[in-house]
Amino acid sequence: MTLTETRPEPDAVAAGGDSGPAVQSSPDQWTPPTGLARFLSTGDHQTIGQMYVVFALLLSGLALALGILIGIEQADIDGGFGIFTNSNELFQVFGLYRTTLILCGLVPLFLGLATAVIPRQLGASSVAFPRAAAAAFWTWLVGAITHIAATFSYGGLGSVQADASRGQSVELTVLSLGMIGLGLLAGAGVIFTTIVTQRPAGMDLLQVPAFSWSMLVATGVWLFSLPVLLASLVISWVDMRGADAVGFGGGDAPFEQIAWAFDAPQVYAWVIPMLGITAEVFTAAHRSRPKMFEPMAVIVGAFGFFAFGAWAQSFFDSADPTANDAHVVTNEVVFTAFGLAIALVVLAYGGWLAFNAVSAGQRPQITPQFALVTISGVLLTAAVVAGVLRVAEPALGVLREFDDDVWRGFFDAMDDLEGSSLVTGMMNFAVLGGLLAAVAGLYHWAPRVLGRPLNVPLSYLSVLPLAGGAILVGLTDVLSGFFDQPARPYQTSRIADIDSLGFVEALNVIGLIGAIAVLGGLALVALNVARSLTSVPEAEANEGGEA
């Protein structure tokens, strides 16, 4: 028998069949699922990244819509427009705005970019654990949808009214936020492991691209921060299940337990990847490669170190902050040192960018992504400047000891900034700056993330509302803080302390216009992404035409 002959099937020979070559039926060839089944069962890192991007953009838009509702209410501080029937509803939307914007919008948007881009930057075929990446995404998405639904079902992270019911919706809100944290924790672990283990032979960690390095630092910080967030939620949830929730689960305690996640320095931890995106987009616009990468890597690492804020929990402050032995975390030396140090780190990073711009020896190519990372850098700088103003009073307390009469007015003004809307402005500057950087990364790596490029004119069109609106939102909050507008708008007892109420309301109207502009710009981004995902690639279109 030669190699070209086929041995007859045993069944056919036993039955006295023809002794010639038997025709064997080939098994059914597996075809990948299409439609909804493709997304539900996928382990492809690019598809998972696309799903992260799409849903993160949608939920970011929802968060901005919630911010607009709060802005409308603050346009008439003492009267209101009747959007919220009581302060408890305003408190629920206030908390949902923060959790949705950061944990349902910004962080998963970075994870989506990383899931799609980093394997290709490292030359790997996929992420380290594809199924874990898919499980992380679905856990996060189910948790996010449940969290939003529970909050709108008279849930939220506690209540600010003594007679407000604390039913199962509040418990579901806390539990769903825990699901969000678990999903993000698993996703961060996948990205961290991918960068550490999927590098090709001969590439050390200081040779990975800037975005991969920034995600390594970011996910490392998140892997330490998110378990603390989950632990705080567990304590609140268990206490609420008890017979008499007084210490942790009662009142607005669930929000107070996690408020540190939306305040300095932790708020900077969520935007660490913007440093890597900025480095890559900035150098690409100058048509050069990053120079002095090692100093940049040290700067990003230092930023991550000073951005870790799980220790800065104001929930455990002393009941009487005026006591001699009172513990107030925002007055502690470490909090002040972190606020000043991170400003120096951002200054050093700006110096590194300037060095690369001069070394390139040519003007940058003005692209939508270059414009966005430039504005995002301005926003981050404004955030750390606001943070420095916030810690100025404890940082310069020696001057008060030297001559209290001379510096009394200055320190009274600085004292008033703590708890004012300057804190909100600092958060909005940082988070919206991160959002702009994430959109810039999406524009920069669109073929890798979406499989096809985005519409360039539509990308340019989105820059102005995103950039201008983000500046207005953060700036008006910071300026209002100098007139004693409280950081928490549901604290109606502090309205009487506001100076120049009419001027502050005018600033709030301008901030409202900025929030509407950011939402409009984000809608253009979502439209661009949807247009790209639903369009037929040119290669397939050409093949169809030839057929």
Short mmCIF file of N, CA and C in Angstrom, two decimals, residues 125-293:
data_model
loop_
_atom_site.label_atom_id
_atom_site.label_comp_id
_atom_site.label_asym_id
_atom_site.label_seq_id
_atom_site.Cartn_x
_atom_site.Cartn_y
_atom_site.Cartn_z
N SER A 125 0.11 37.33 21.94
CA SER A 125 -1.09 36.98 21.19
C SER A 125 -2.36 37.37 21.91
N SER A 126 -2.29 37.48 23.24
CA SER A 126 -3.48 37.84 24.02
C SER A 126 -3.03 38.29 25.40
N VAL A 127 -4.01 38.58 26.24
CA VAL A 127 -3.70 38.89 27.64
C VAL A 127 -3.36 37.60 28.37
N ALA A 128 -2.89 37.72 29.58
CA ALA A 128 -2.42 36.55 30.32
C ALA A 128 -3.54 35.56 30.60
N PHE A 129 -4.69 36.03 30.99
CA PHE A 129 -5.82 35.16 31.32
C PHE A 129 -7.06 35.64 30.56
N PRO A 130 -7.26 35.20 29.33
CA PRO A 130 -8.38 35.72 28.53
C PRO A 130 -9.74 35.50 29.18
N ARG A 131 -9.96 34.31 29.74
CA ARG A 131 -11.26 34.04 30.36
C ARG A 131 -11.46 34.88 31.61
N ALA A 132 -10.40 35.09 32.35
CA ALA A 132 -10.51 35.96 33.53
C ALA A 132 -10.80 37.39 33.11
N ALA A 133 -10.23 37.83 31.98
CA ALA A 133 -10.52 39.17 31.48
C ALA A 133 -11.99 39.30 31.11
N ALA A 134 -12.54 38.26 30.46
CA ALA A 134 -13.96 38.28 30.11
C ALA A 134 -14.83 38.25 31.37
N ALA A 135 -14.47 37.41 32.34
CA ALA A 135 -15.24 37.35 33.59
C ALA A 135 -15.18 38.68 34.33
N ALA A 136 -14.02 39.34 34.30
CA ALA A 136 -13.89 40.64 34.96
C ALA A 136 -14.82 41.66 34.30
N PHE A 137 -14.88 41.65 32.98
CA PHE A 137 -15.74 42.60 32.29
C PHE A 137 -17.21 42.38 32.65
N TRP A 138 -17.68 41.14 32.58
CA TRP A 138 -19.11 40.87 32.84
C TRP A 138 -19.45 41.13 34.30
N THR A 139 -18.54 40.83 35.21
CA THR A 139 -18.79 41.14 36.62
C THR A 139 -18.94 42.64 36.82
N TRP A 140 -18.03 43.39 36.20
CA TRP A 140 -18.11 44.85 36.30
C TRP A 140 -19.40 45.38 35.68
N LEU A 141 -19.77 44.89 34.50
CA LEU A 141 -20.94 45.42 33.81
C LEU A 141 -22.23 45.12 34.57
N VAL A 142 -22.38 43.87 35.04
CA VAL A 142 -23.58 43.53 35.82
C VAL A 142 -23.63 44.35 37.10
N GLY A 143 -22.49 44.51 37.74
CA GLY A 143 -22.46 45.33 38.96
C GLY A 143 -22.82 46.78 38.68
N ALA A 144 -22.33 47.32 37.56
CA ALA A 144 -22.61 48.72 37.24
C ALA A 144 -24.09 48.94 36.97
N ILE A 145 -24.70 48.06 36.18
CA ILE A 145 -26.13 48.20 35.87
C ILE A 145 -26.96 48.06 37.14
N THR A 146 -26.61 47.09 37.96
CA THR A 146 -27.35 46.87 39.21
C THR A 146 -27.19 48.06 40.16
N HIS A 147 -25.99 48.60 40.21
CA HIS A 147 -25.72 49.75 41.09
C HIS A 147 -26.58 50.96 40.70
N ILE A 148 -26.66 51.22 39.42
CA ILE A 148 -27.45 52.36 38.95
C ILE A 148 -28.94 52.12 39.21
N ALA A 149 -29.40 50.89 38.90
CA ALA A 149 -30.82 50.58 39.10
C ALA A 149 -31.19 50.65 40.58
N ALA A 150 -30.31 50.15 41.46
CA ALA A 150 -30.60 50.15 42.89
C ALA A 150 -30.65 51.58 43.43
N THR A 151 -29.77 52.43 42.94
CA THR A 151 -29.77 53.82 43.41
C THR A 151 -31.06 54.53 43.01
N PHE A 152 -31.52 54.30 41.78
CA PHE A 152 -32.76 54.94 41.34
C PHE A 152 -33.99 54.28 41.96
N SER A 153 -33.81 53.16 42.63
CA SER A 153 -34.92 52.51 43.33
C SER A 153 -34.91 52.91 44.81
N TYR A 154 -34.62 54.18 45.04
CA TYR A 154 -34.52 54.75 46.39
C TYR A 154 -33.50 53.98 47.23
N GLY A 155 -32.36 53.74 46.57
CA GLY A 155 -31.25 53.12 47.27
C GLY A 155 -30.21 54.16 47.60
N GLY A 156 -29.04 54.03 46.95
CA GLY A 156 -27.96 54.96 47.23
C GLY A 156 -27.09 54.49 48.37
N LEU A 157 -26.04 55.24 48.63
CA LEU A 157 -25.07 54.87 49.66
C LEU A 157 -25.44 55.50 50.99
N GLY A 158 -26.61 55.14 51.49
CA GLY A 158 -27.07 55.65 52.77
C GLY A 158 -28.09 56.76 52.60
N SER A 159 -28.24 57.56 53.61
CA SER A 159 -29.23 58.65 53.60
C SER A 159 -28.75 59.76 54.50
N VAL A 160 -29.25 60.96 54.25
CA VAL A 160 -28.90 62.11 55.08
C VAL A 160 -30.10 62.62 55.87
N GLN A 161 -31.21 61.95 55.76
CA GLN A 161 -32.41 62.33 56.50
C GLN A 161 -32.67 61.30 57.59
N ALA A 162 -32.99 61.79 58.75
CA ALA A 162 -33.17 60.89 59.89
C ALA A 162 -34.33 59.92 59.68
N ASP A 163 -35.38 60.36 58.97
CA ASP A 163 -36.55 59.51 58.80
C ASP A 163 -36.55 58.76 57.47
N ALA A 164 -35.44 58.83 56.73
CA ALA A 164 -35.39 58.14 55.45
C ALA A 164 -35.27 56.64 55.67
N SER A 165 -36.03 55.89 54.91
CA SER A 165 -35.99 54.43 55.06
C SER A 165 -34.68 53.89 54.52
N ARG A 166 -34.15 52.90 55.21
CA ARG A 166 -32.92 52.25 54.80
C ARG A 166 -33.26 50.80 54.48
N GLY A 167 -33.83 50.61 53.31
CA GLY A 167 -34.32 49.29 52.92
C GLY A 167 -33.28 48.51 52.15
N GLN A 168 -33.80 47.48 51.48
CA GLN A 168 -32.91 46.59 50.77
C GLN A 168 -32.26 47.24 49.56
N SER A 169 -32.82 48.33 49.05
CA SER A 169 -32.21 49.00 47.91
C SER A 169 -30.85 49.56 48.27
N VAL A 170 -30.71 50.07 49.50
CA VAL A 170 -29.42 50.58 49.94
C VAL A 170 -28.42 49.43 50.04
N GLU A 171 -28.86 48.30 50.57
CA GLU A 171 -27.98 47.15 50.67
C GLU A 171 -27.58 46.66 49.29
N LEU A 172 -28.51 46.67 48.35
CA LEU A 172 -28.20 46.25 46.98
C LEU A 172 -27.23 47.22 46.32
N THR A 173 -27.35 48.52 46.64
CA THR A 173 -26.42 49.50 46.11
C THR A 173 -25.00 49.20 46.58
N VAL A 174 -24.86 48.92 47.85
CA VAL A 174 -23.55 48.61 48.41
C VAL A 174 -23.01 47.31 47.82
N LEU A 175 -23.88 46.29 47.72
CA LEU A 175 -23.46 44.99 47.19
C LEU A 175 -23.04 45.11 45.73
N SER A 176 -23.79 45.85 44.94
CA SER A 176 -23.45 46.00 43.52
C SER A 176 -22.17 46.80 43.34
N LEU A 177 -21.92 47.77 44.21
CA LEU A 177 -20.65 48.49 44.14
C LEU A 177 -19.49 47.56 44.45
N GLY A 178 -19.74 46.59 45.32
CA GLY A 178 -18.73 45.57 45.57
C GLY A 178 -18.46 44.73 44.34
N MET A 179 -19.52 44.42 43.56
CA MET A 179 -19.32 43.69 42.30
C MET A 179 -18.47 44.51 41.33
N ILE A 180 -18.73 45.80 41.27
CA ILE A 180 -17.92 46.67 40.41
C ILE A 180 -16.46 46.59 40.83
N GLY A 181 -16.23 46.69 42.13
CA GLY A 181 -14.85 46.62 42.63
C GLY A 181 -14.19 45.29 42.33
N LEU A 182 -14.93 44.19 42.46
CA LEU A 182 -14.37 42.87 42.15
C LEU A 182 -14.00 42.76 40.67
N GLY A 183 -14.88 43.25 39.81
CA GLY A 183 -14.60 43.20 38.38
C GLY A 183 -13.36 44.01 38.01
N LEU A 184 -13.27 45.22 38.56
CA LEU A 184 -12.11 46.06 38.28
C LEU A 184 -10.84 45.46 38.86
N LEU A 185 -10.96 44.84 40.03
CA LEU A 185 -9.80 44.20 40.65
C LEU A 185 -9.28 43.06 39.79
N ALA A 186 -10.20 42.23 39.27
CA ALA A 186 -9.79 41.12 38.41
C ALA A 186 -9.20 41.64 37.10
N GLY A 187 -9.83 42.66 36.53
CA GLY A 187 -9.29 43.24 35.30
C GLY A 187 -7.91 43.83 35.49
N ALA A 188 -7.70 44.52 36.61
CA ALA A 188 -6.38 45.08 36.91
C ALA A 188 -5.35 43.97 37.08
N GLY A 189 -5.75 42.88 37.71
CA GLY A 189 -4.83 41.75 37.88
C GLY A 189 -4.43 41.14 36.55
N VAL A 190 -5.36 41.05 35.62
CA VAL A 190 -5.06 40.50 34.30
C VAL A 190 -4.04 41.38 33.58
N ILE A 191 -4.25 42.68 33.60
CA ILE A 191 -3.34 43.59 32.90
C ILE A 191 -1.96 43.57 33.56
N PHE A 192 -1.92 43.60 34.88
CA PHE A 192 -0.64 43.57 35.59
C PHE A 192 0.13 42.30 35.25
N THR A 193 -0.55 41.17 35.27
CA THR A 193 0.10 39.90 34.96
C THR A 193 0.56 39.84 33.51
N THR A 194 -0.24 40.39 32.61
CA THR A 194 0.14 40.41 31.20
C THR A 194 1.44 41.17 30.98
N ILE A 195 1.57 42.32 31.60
CA ILE A 195 2.78 43.12 31.41
C ILE A 195 4.00 42.43 32.01
N VAL A 196 3.81 41.76 33.13
CA VAL A 196 4.94 41.12 33.80
C VAL A 196 5.36 39.84 33.10
N THR A 197 4.41 39.05 32.60
CA THR A 197 4.72 37.70 32.10
C THR A 197 4.71 37.54 30.59
N GLN A 198 4.07 38.45 29.85
CA GLN A 198 3.92 38.25 28.41
C GLN A 198 4.94 39.03 27.59
N ARG A 199 5.92 39.61 28.23
CA ARG A 199 6.96 40.31 27.47
C ARG A 199 7.84 39.31 26.72
N PRO A 200 8.31 39.68 25.52
CA PRO A 200 9.21 38.77 24.79
C PRO A 200 10.57 38.67 25.48
N ALA A 201 11.31 37.63 25.15
CA ALA A 201 12.63 37.43 25.75
C ALA A 201 13.53 38.62 25.42
N GLY A 202 14.23 39.10 26.43
CA GLY A 202 15.15 40.22 26.24
C GLY A 202 14.55 41.58 26.52
N MET A 203 13.25 41.69 26.72
CA MET A 203 12.61 42.97 27.03
C MET A 203 12.36 43.05 28.54
N ASP A 204 13.06 43.96 29.20
CA ASP A 204 12.79 44.14 30.62
C ASP A 204 11.70 45.18 30.81
N LEU A 205 11.32 45.41 32.05
CA LEU A 205 10.17 46.28 32.31
C LEU A 205 10.44 47.73 31.92
N LEU A 206 11.69 48.14 31.92
CA LEU A 206 12.01 49.51 31.54
C LEU A 206 12.15 49.67 30.03
N GLN A 207 11.82 48.62 29.28
CA GLN A 207 11.83 48.70 27.83
C GLN A 207 10.43 48.61 27.23
N VAL A 208 9.42 48.46 28.07
CA VAL A 208 8.06 48.39 27.56
C VAL A 208 7.62 49.80 27.15
N PRO A 209 6.64 49.93 26.26
CA PRO A 209 6.16 51.26 25.88
C PRO A 209 5.61 52.03 27.08
N ALA A 210 5.52 53.34 26.90
CA ALA A 210 5.13 54.22 28.02
C ALA A 210 3.75 53.88 28.55
N PHE A 211 2.79 53.56 27.66
CA PHE A 211 1.45 53.25 28.13
C PHE A 211 1.45 51.97 28.94
N SER A 212 2.19 50.97 28.48
CA SER A 212 2.27 49.71 29.25
C SER A 212 2.87 49.95 30.62
N TRP A 213 3.91 50.79 30.68
CA TRP A 213 4.52 51.08 31.98
C TRP A 213 3.53 51.80 32.90
N SER A 214 2.81 52.78 32.36
CA SER A 214 1.85 53.51 33.20
C SER A 214 0.74 52.59 33.68
N MET A 215 0.32 51.64 32.85
CA MET A 215 -0.71 50.69 33.29
C MET A 215 -0.15 49.73 34.34
N LEU A 216 1.14 49.39 34.24
CA LEU A 216 1.76 48.55 35.27
C LEU A 216 1.72 49.26 36.62
N VAL A 217 2.07 50.54 36.63
CA VAL A 217 2.03 51.32 37.86
C VAL A 217 0.59 51.48 38.35
N ALA A 218 -0.31 51.80 37.40
CA ALA A 218 -1.71 52.04 37.78
C ALA A 218 -2.35 50.79 38.36
N THR A 219 -2.22 49.67 37.67
CA THR A 219 -2.85 48.45 38.17
C THR A 219 -2.22 47.99 39.48
N GLY A 220 -0.92 48.27 39.65
CA GLY A 220 -0.29 47.94 40.93
C GLY A 220 -0.92 48.73 42.08
N VAL A 221 -1.16 50.03 41.85
CA VAL A 221 -1.82 50.85 42.87
C VAL A 221 -3.26 50.40 43.06
N TRP A 222 -3.96 50.09 41.97
CA TRP A 222 -5.35 49.65 42.08
C TRP A 222 -5.46 48.33 42.83
N LEU A 223 -4.48 47.44 42.64
CA LEU A 223 -4.51 46.15 43.34
C LEU A 223 -4.36 46.32 44.84
N PHE A 224 -3.79 47.44 45.27
CA PHE A 224 -3.72 47.74 46.71
C PHE A 224 -4.92 48.56 47.17
N SER A 225 -5.50 49.37 46.29
CA SER A 225 -6.58 50.28 46.69
C SER A 225 -7.94 49.59 46.70
N LEU A 226 -8.23 48.83 45.65
CA LEU A 226 -9.56 48.24 45.51
C LEU A 226 -9.91 47.26 46.64
N PRO A 227 -8.97 46.44 47.15
CA PRO A 227 -9.33 45.59 48.30
C PRO A 227 -9.75 46.40 49.53
N VAL A 228 -9.14 47.57 49.73
CA VAL A 228 -9.55 48.42 50.85
C VAL A 228 -10.96 48.94 50.62
N LEU A 229 -11.26 49.32 49.39
CA LEU A 229 -12.62 49.76 49.05
C LEU A 229 -13.62 48.64 49.30
N LEU A 230 -13.28 47.43 48.89
CA LEU A 230 -14.17 46.29 49.11
C LEU A 230 -14.34 46.00 50.59
N ALA A 231 -13.28 46.11 51.35
CA ALA A 231 -13.38 45.87 52.79
C ALA A 231 -14.30 46.89 53.46
N SER A 232 -14.21 48.14 53.03
CA SER A 232 -15.09 49.17 53.59
C SER A 232 -16.55 48.87 53.26
N LEU A 233 -16.80 48.39 52.04
CA LEU A 233 -18.17 48.04 51.66
C LEU A 233 -18.68 46.85 52.45
N VAL A 234 -17.82 45.88 52.68
CA VAL A 234 -18.23 44.70 53.45
C VAL A 234 -18.60 45.09 54.87
N ILE A 235 -17.79 45.96 55.48
CA ILE A 235 -18.10 46.40 56.85
C ILE A 235 -19.45 47.11 56.89
N SER A 236 -19.69 47.99 55.93
CA SER A 236 -20.97 48.71 55.90
C SER A 236 -22.14 47.76 55.68
N TRP A 237 -21.97 46.83 54.76
CA TRP A 237 -23.07 45.91 54.43
C TRP A 237 -23.39 44.99 55.61
N VAL A 238 -22.35 44.45 56.24
CA VAL A 238 -22.58 43.56 57.39
C VAL A 238 -23.24 44.33 58.52
N ASP A 239 -22.82 45.56 58.73
CA ASP A 239 -23.40 46.35 59.81
C ASP A 239 -24.85 46.70 59.52
N MET A 240 -25.17 46.95 58.24
CA MET A 240 -26.56 47.24 57.89
C MET A 240 -27.45 46.02 58.09
N ARG A 241 -26.89 44.84 57.94
CA ARG A 241 -27.68 43.62 58.14
C ARG A 241 -27.93 43.33 59.61
N GLY A 242 -27.22 44.04 60.48
CA GLY A 242 -27.41 43.83 61.90
C GLY A 242 -28.71 44.42 62.40
N ALA A 243 -29.00 44.16 63.65
CA ALA A 243 -30.27 44.60 64.23
C ALA A 243 -30.32 46.11 64.42
N ASP A 244 -29.19 46.70 64.73
CA ASP A 244 -29.18 48.12 65.03
C ASP A 244 -27.93 48.74 64.41
N ALA A 245 -28.06 49.25 63.20
CA ALA A 245 -26.91 49.82 62.50
C ALA A 245 -26.71 51.26 62.94
N VAL A 246 -25.70 51.50 63.72
CA VAL A 246 -25.43 52.83 64.24
C VAL A 246 -24.05 53.32 63.81
N GLY A 247 -23.04 52.46 63.93
CA GLY A 247 -21.68 52.91 63.71
C GLY A 247 -21.28 53.02 62.27
N PHE A 248 -21.47 51.96 61.50
CA PHE A 248 -20.95 51.94 60.14
C PHE A 248 -22.06 51.99 59.09
N GLY A 249 -23.10 51.22 59.26
CA GLY A 249 -24.13 51.14 58.23
C GLY A 249 -25.22 52.18 58.33
N GLY A 250 -25.31 52.90 59.41
CA GLY A 250 -26.40 53.84 59.58
C GLY A 250 -26.15 55.17 58.88
N GLY A 251 -27.23 55.89 58.58
CA GLY A 251 -27.14 57.22 57.99
C GLY A 251 -26.40 57.22 56.67
N ASP A 252 -25.52 58.20 56.51
CA ASP A 252 -24.74 58.30 55.27
C ASP A 252 -23.40 57.60 55.39
N ALA A 253 -23.26 56.72 56.38
CA ALA A 253 -21.99 56.06 56.63
C ALA A 253 -21.47 55.24 55.45
N PRO A 254 -22.32 54.53 54.68
CA PRO A 254 -21.76 53.80 53.52
C PRO A 254 -21.00 54.71 52.56
N PHE A 255 -21.51 55.90 52.30
CA PHE A 255 -20.76 56.81 51.44
C PHE A 255 -19.52 57.33 52.13
N GLU A 256 -19.65 57.70 53.41
CA GLU A 256 -18.49 58.22 54.13
C GLU A 256 -17.37 57.20 54.20
N GLN A 257 -17.73 55.92 54.23
CA GLN A 257 -16.72 54.87 54.28
C GLN A 257 -15.87 54.83 53.03
N ILE A 258 -16.43 55.21 51.89
CA ILE A 258 -15.69 55.11 50.63
C ILE A 258 -15.40 56.48 50.02
N ALA A 259 -15.69 57.56 50.76
CA ALA A 259 -15.48 58.90 50.21
C ALA A 259 -14.03 59.15 49.86
N TRP A 260 -13.10 58.46 50.53
CA TRP A 260 -11.68 58.64 50.24
C TRP A 260 -11.34 58.26 48.79
N ALA A 261 -12.15 57.38 48.17
CA ALA A 261 -11.87 56.94 46.81
C ALA A 261 -12.10 58.05 45.79
N PHE A 262 -12.81 59.10 46.17
CA PHE A 262 -13.11 60.20 45.26
C PHE A 262 -12.45 61.50 45.70
N ASP A 263 -11.50 61.40 46.58
CA ASP A 263 -10.82 62.57 47.13
C ASP A 263 -9.32 62.37 46.98
N ALA A 264 -8.58 63.44 47.19
CA ALA A 264 -7.12 63.36 47.14
C ALA A 264 -6.62 62.55 48.34
N PRO A 265 -5.54 61.79 48.17
CA PRO A 265 -4.78 61.63 46.93
C PRO A 265 -5.27 60.51 46.01
N GLN A 266 -6.25 59.71 46.46
CA GLN A 266 -6.66 58.54 45.69
C GLN A 266 -7.23 58.90 44.32
N VAL A 267 -7.85 60.08 44.20
CA VAL A 267 -8.43 60.45 42.93
C VAL A 267 -7.37 60.52 41.84
N TYR A 268 -6.12 60.82 42.21
CA TYR A 268 -5.04 60.83 41.23
C TYR A 268 -4.67 59.41 40.79
N ALA A 269 -4.91 58.43 41.66
CA ALA A 269 -4.55 57.05 41.30
C ALA A 269 -5.36 56.54 40.12
N TRP A 270 -6.59 57.03 39.98
CA TRP A 270 -7.44 56.56 38.88
C TRP A 270 -6.98 57.11 37.54
N VAL A 271 -6.16 58.14 37.52
CA VAL A 271 -5.77 58.78 36.26
C VAL A 271 -4.30 58.52 35.90
N ILE A 272 -3.63 57.60 36.59
CA ILE A 272 -2.23 57.31 36.29
C ILE A 272 -2.01 56.96 34.82
N PRO A 273 -2.89 56.17 34.18
CA PRO A 273 -2.63 55.81 32.77
C PRO A 273 -2.55 57.01 31.83
N MET A 274 -3.13 58.15 32.22
CA MET A 274 -3.07 59.31 31.33
C MET A 274 -1.63 59.76 31.11
N LEU A 275 -0.72 59.48 32.05
CA LEU A 275 0.68 59.85 31.87
C LEU A 275 1.31 59.05 30.74
N GLY A 276 1.00 57.76 30.65
CA GLY A 276 1.53 56.95 29.57
C GLY A 276 0.93 57.31 28.23
N ILE A 277 -0.38 57.56 28.21
CA ILE A 277 -1.03 57.97 26.96
C ILE A 277 -0.45 59.29 26.47
N THR A 278 -0.28 60.23 27.39
CA THR A 278 0.27 61.53 27.01
C THR A 278 1.68 61.38 26.44
N ALA A 279 2.51 60.55 27.05
CA ALA A 279 3.88 60.36 26.57
C ALA A 279 3.89 59.81 25.15
N GLU A 280 3.04 58.83 24.87
CA GLU A 280 3.05 58.21 23.54
C GLU A 280 2.45 59.14 22.49
N VAL A 281 1.34 59.79 22.80
CA VAL A 281 0.71 60.69 21.83
C VAL A 281 1.60 61.91 21.60
N PHE A 282 2.19 62.43 22.66
CA PHE A 282 3.01 63.63 22.56
C PHE A 282 4.23 63.39 21.68
N THR A 283 4.94 62.29 21.93
CA THR A 283 6.13 62.00 21.13
C THR A 283 5.77 61.62 19.69
N ALA A 284 4.64 60.95 19.50
CA ALA A 284 4.21 60.61 18.14
C ALA A 284 3.87 61.86 17.36
N ALA A 285 3.27 62.85 18.01
CA ALA A 285 2.96 64.11 17.32
C ALA A 285 4.22 64.85 16.91
N HIS A 286 5.32 64.67 17.66
CA HIS A 286 6.60 65.28 17.31
C HIS A 286 7.43 64.37 16.39
N ARG A 287 6.83 63.24 15.99
CA ARG A 287 7.47 62.29 15.08
C ARG A 287 8.83 61.86 15.62
N SER A 288 8.84 61.48 16.89
CA SER A 288 10.07 61.03 17.54
C SER A 288 9.72 59.95 18.55
N ARG A 289 10.74 59.32 19.08
CA ARG A 289 10.56 58.31 20.13
C ARG A 289 10.87 58.94 21.48
N PRO A 290 10.26 58.42 22.56
CA PRO A 290 10.54 59.00 23.88
C PRO A 290 12.02 58.93 24.23
N LYS A 291 12.55 60.03 24.66
CA LYS A 291 13.95 60.11 25.10
C LYS A 291 13.98 60.18 26.62
N MET A 292 15.06 59.64 27.20
CA MET A 292 15.20 59.56 28.66
C MET A 292 13.99 58.86 29.27
N PHE A 293 13.77 57.63 28.79
CA PHE A 293 12.61 56.87 29.25
C PHE A 293 12.71 56.54 30.73
#
